[in-house]
């Protein structure tokens, strides 16, 4: 389900108003692509975003980077990680120090089990105290995810403790789910619930993981705990 704040974006009437408010353009295609991405209509989103990408051919256009990053997200959701990486690397070939594309590239490298390469991207960012704190914490979370996948859960958990938010652990859990590692996701969820037993986000991810693992009793327990909230 879409977050309440975004439900109006998925409304067909709203989309039609956007579409007819101006002539077709790269910007309109990008907006339509983002709308379809919110609706989880991934093939349609990619069609719009590819058309926008063919329009925004000048790297100094502010929409150029945004379109490529959104297109990479759509390819990621379609599990076409080669094309997702290409979209991000197109940006980094022009702006090699762009932090958000670097973070997105690292996440994609983790998707395809290139964990050491992902570490090479995010470790310098995680140590860069000049970065805004939110970006540095994002880099640390991705670093921890890569370390966890390499089997170094102790160091991963230490890093996530430094980050100091349950969201960091849940980020790993969601990544594990996408990689069909349900048991790994459950471990991360339970680590969150140990200190935050009523965390609804953790319980929700836990239900998804337990269902994927065919652990019906565990899924029922997570649901019961969520309903008590």
Coordinates of C-alpha atoms in Angstrom, one line a residue:
X1 CA 0.0 0.0 0.0
X2 CA 1.1 3.5 -0.7
X3 CA 1.9 5.8 2.2
X4 CA -1.0 8.1 2.9
X5 CA 1.1 11.2 1.9
X6 CA 1.6 9.7 -1.6
X7 CA -1.9 8.3 -2.2
X8 CA -3.0 11.4 -4.1
X9 CA -0.1 10.9 -6.5
X10 CA -1.5 7.5 -7.6
X11 CA -4.9 8.9 -8.3
X12 CA -5.7 8.7 -12.0
X13 CA -7.5 12.1 -12.0
X14 CA -4.4 13.8 -10.5
X15 CA -2.1 12.1 -13.0
X16 CA -4.4 13.2 -15.9
X17 CA -4.4 16.8 -14.7
X18 CA -0.6 16.7 -14.6
X19 CA -0.5 15.2 -18.1
X20 CA -2.8 17.7 -19.7
X21 CA -1.5 20.8 -17.9
X22 CA 1.3 21.2 -20.3
X23 CA 2.7 19.8 -23.6
X24 CA 4.5 16.5 -23.5
X25 CA 8.1 17.0 -22.4
X26 CA 10.9 15.3 -20.7
X27 CA 9.9 16.7 -17.4
X28 CA 6.3 15.4 -17.9
X29 CA 7.7 12.0 -18.8
X30 CA 9.8 12.0 -15.6
X31 CA 6.7 13.0 -13.5
X32 CA 4.6 10.3 -15.1
X33 CA 7.4 7.8 -14.6
X34 CA 7.6 8.7 -10.9
X35 CA 3.8 8.3 -10.6
X36 CA 3.9 4.9 -12.2
X37 CA 6.8 3.9 -9.9
X38 CA 4.7 4.9 -6.9
X39 CA 1.9 2.7 -8.2
X40 CA 4.4 -0.2 -8.7
X41 CA 3.6 -0.2 -12.4
X42 CA 7.3 -0.8 -13.1
X43 CA 7.3 -1.5 -16.9
X44 CA 5.2 1.6 -17.6
X45 CA 7.4 3.7 -15.3
X46 CA 10.5 2.5 -17.2
X47 CA 8.9 3.5 -20.5
X48 CA 8.3 7.0 -19.3
X49 CA 11.6 7.4 -17.6
X50 CA 13.5 6.1 -20.7
X51 CA 11.8 8.7 -22.8
X52 CA 12.7 11.4 -20.3
X53 CA 16.3 10.1 -20.2
X54 CA 16.4 10.5 -24.0
X55 CA 15.3 14.1 -23.6
X56 CA 17.6 15.2 -20.9
X57 CA 20.9 14.6 -22.7
X58 CA 22.8 17.6 -21.1
X59 CA 24.5 16.6 -17.8
X60 CA 24.3 20.2 -16.5
X61 CA 20.5 20.0 -16.7
X62 CA 19.3 19.5 -13.1
X63 CA 16.7 17.0 -14.2
X64 CA 19.3 14.8 -16.0
X65 CA 20.7 13.3 -12.7
X66 CA 17.3 13.0 -11.1
X67 CA 15.9 11.1 -14.1
X68 CA 18.9 8.7 -14.2
X69 CA 18.6 8.0 -10.5
X70 CA 14.9 7.4 -10.7
X71 CA 15.4 5.2 -13.7
X72 CA 18.0 3.2 -11.8
X73 CA 15.4 2.7 -9.0
X74 CA 12.9 1.4 -11.5
X75 CA 15.4 -1.0 -13.0
X76 CA 16.4 -2.1 -9.5
X77 CA 12.7 -2.9 -8.7
X78 CA 12.6 -4.9 -12.0
X79 CA 15.7 -6.7 -10.8
X80 CA 17.6 -5.5 -13.9
X81 CA 20.7 -4.6 -12.0
X82 CA 23.0 -4.2 -15.0
X83 CA 20.9 -1.4 -16.4
X84 CA 20.4 0.1 -13.0
X85 CA 24.2 0.2 -12.5
X86 CA 24.6 1.7 -15.9
X87 CA 22.2 4.6 -15.1
X88 CA 24.1 5.4 -11.9
X89 CA 27.5 5.0 -13.5
X90 CA 26.5 7.4 -16.3
X91 CA 26.1 10.1 -13.5
X92 CA 29.4 9.2 -11.8
X93 CA 31.3 9.3 -15.1
X94 CA 30.4 13.0 -15.2
X95 CA 30.2 13.8 -11.5
X96 CA 32.5 11.2 -9.8
X97 CA 32.1 12.8 -6.3
X98 CA 28.2 12.9 -6.3
X99 CA 27.3 11.3 -3.0
X100 CA 23.7 10.2 -3.6
X101 CA 24.6 8.3 -6.8
X102 CA 27.6 6.8 -5.0
X103 CA 25.3 5.5 -2.3
X104 CA 22.8 4.2 -4.8
X105 CA 25.7 2.4 -6.7
X106 CA 26.8 0.7 -3.5
X107 CA 23.3 -0.6 -2.8
X108 CA 23.1 -2.0 -6.3
X109 CA 26.5 -3.7 -5.9
X110 CA 25.2 -5.4 -2.8
X111 CA 22.2 -6.6 -4.8
X112 CA 24.5 -8.5 -7.1
X113 CA 26.8 -9.8 -4.4
X114 CA 29.7 -7.5 -5.2
X115 CA 30.1 -6.7 -1.5
X116 CA 33.8 -5.7 -1.4
X117 CA 33.2 -3.2 -4.3
X118 CA 30.3 -1.8 -2.3
X119 CA 32.6 -1.4 0.7
X120 CA 35.1 0.4 -1.5
X121 CA 32.5 3.0 -2.4
X122 CA 31.0 3.7 1.0
X123 CA 33.9 3.3 3.5
X124 CA 35.4 6.7 2.5
X125 CA 32.0 8.3 2.8
X126 CA 31.4 6.7 6.2
X127 CA 34.6 8.3 7.5
X128 CA 34.0 11.7 5.9
X129 CA 32.9 13.9 8.8
X130 CA 32.4 16.8 6.5
X131 CA 29.3 15.1 5.0
X132 CA 25.9 15.9 6.3
X133 CA 25.1 13.5 9.1
X134 CA 22.2 11.9 7.3
X135 CA 24.4 11.0 4.3
X136 CA 27.2 9.7 6.5
X137 CA 24.8 7.5 8.5
X138 CA 23.4 6.2 5.2
X139 CA 26.9 5.3 4.1
X140 CA 27.5 3.5 7.5
X141 CA 24.3 1.6 7.1
X142 CA 25.3 0.4 3.6
X143 CA 28.7 -0.5 4.9
X144 CA 27.2 -2.6 7.6
X145 CA 25.0 -4.3 5.1
X146 CA 28.0 -5.3 3.0
X147 CA 29.9 -6.5 6.0
X148 CA 26.9 -8.5 7.2
X149 CA 26.7 -10.2 3.8
X150 CA 30.4 -11.0 4.0
X151 CA 29.8 -12.8 7.3
X152 CA 31.2 -10.1 9.6
X153 CA 28.0 -9.5 11.6
X154 CA 29.9 -8.5 14.7
X155 CA 31.5 -5.5 13.0
X156 CA 28.2 -4.7 11.1
X157 CA 26.3 -4.6 14.4
X158 CA 28.9 -2.4 15.9
X159 CA 28.6 0.1 13.1
X160 CA 24.8 0.0 13.3
X161 CA 25.0 0.7 17.0
X162 CA 27.1 3.8 16.2
X163 CA 24.4 4.9 13.8
X164 CA 22.0 4.6 16.7
X165 CA 18.7 4.0 14.9
X166 CA 16.5 0.9 14.4
X167 CA 16.1 2.0 10.8
X168 CA 19.7 1.0 10.1
X169 CA 18.9 -2.6 11.2
X170 CA 15.7 -2.6 9.3
X171 CA 17.5 -1.5 6.2
X172 CA 19.6 -4.6 6.3
X173 CA 16.5 -6.7 7.0
X174 CA 14.8 -5.3 3.9
X175 CA 17.9 -5.9 1.8
X176 CA 17.9 -9.5 3.0
X177 CA 14.3 -9.9 2.1
X178 CA 14.9 -8.7 -1.4
X179 CA 17.8 -11.2 -1.7
X180 CA 15.4 -14.0 -0.5
X181 CA 17.3 -14.5 2.7
X182 CA 14.3 -14.5 5.0
X183 CA 16.1 -16.0 8.0
X184 CA 18.7 -13.2 7.8
X185 CA 15.9 -10.6 7.7
X186 CA 14.3 -12.2 10.8
X187 CA 17.6 -11.9 12.7
X188 CA 17.8 -8.2 12.0
X189 CA 14.1 -7.7 12.9
X190 CA 14.6 -9.5 16.2
X191 CA 17.6 -7.3 17.0
X192 CA 15.4 -4.3 16.6
X193 CA 12.6 -5.8 18.6
X194 CA 14.9 -6.7 21.5
X195 CA 15.2 -3.0 22.4
X196 CA 12.0 -1.7 20.7
X197 CA 9.4 -4.5 21.2
X198 CA 6.5 -2.5 19.8
X199 CA 8.3 -1.1 16.7
X200 CA 5.6 -1.4 14.0
X201 CA 8.0 -1.1 11.1
X202 CA 10.0 -4.0 12.5
X203 CA 6.9 -6.1 13.1
X204 CA 5.7 -5.5 9.6
X205 CA 9.1 -6.5 8.1
X206 CA 9.1 -9.5 10.5
X207 CA 5.7 -10.7 9.1
X208 CA 7.0 -10.5 5.5
X209 CA 10.2 -12.3 6.4
X210 CA 8.3 -15.0 8.4
X211 CA 5.9 -15.6 5.6
X212 CA 8.8 -15.9 3.1
X213 CA 10.4 -18.4 5.4
X214 CA 7.1 -20.3 5.8
X215 CA 7.3 -19.8 9.6
X216 CA 3.6 -19.4 10.2
X217 CA 3.8 -19.4 14.0
X218 CA 6.4 -16.6 14.0
X219 CA 4.3 -14.6 11.5
X220 CA 1.2 -14.9 13.7
X221 CA 3.2 -13.8 16.7
X222 CA 4.5 -10.7 14.9
X223 CA 0.9 -9.9 13.8
X224 CA -0.5 -10.4 17.3
X225 CA 2.1 -8.0 18.8
X226 CA 1.4 -5.4 16.1
X227 CA -2.3 -5.6 16.9
X228 CA -1.7 -5.0 20.6
X229 CA -0.1 -1.6 19.7

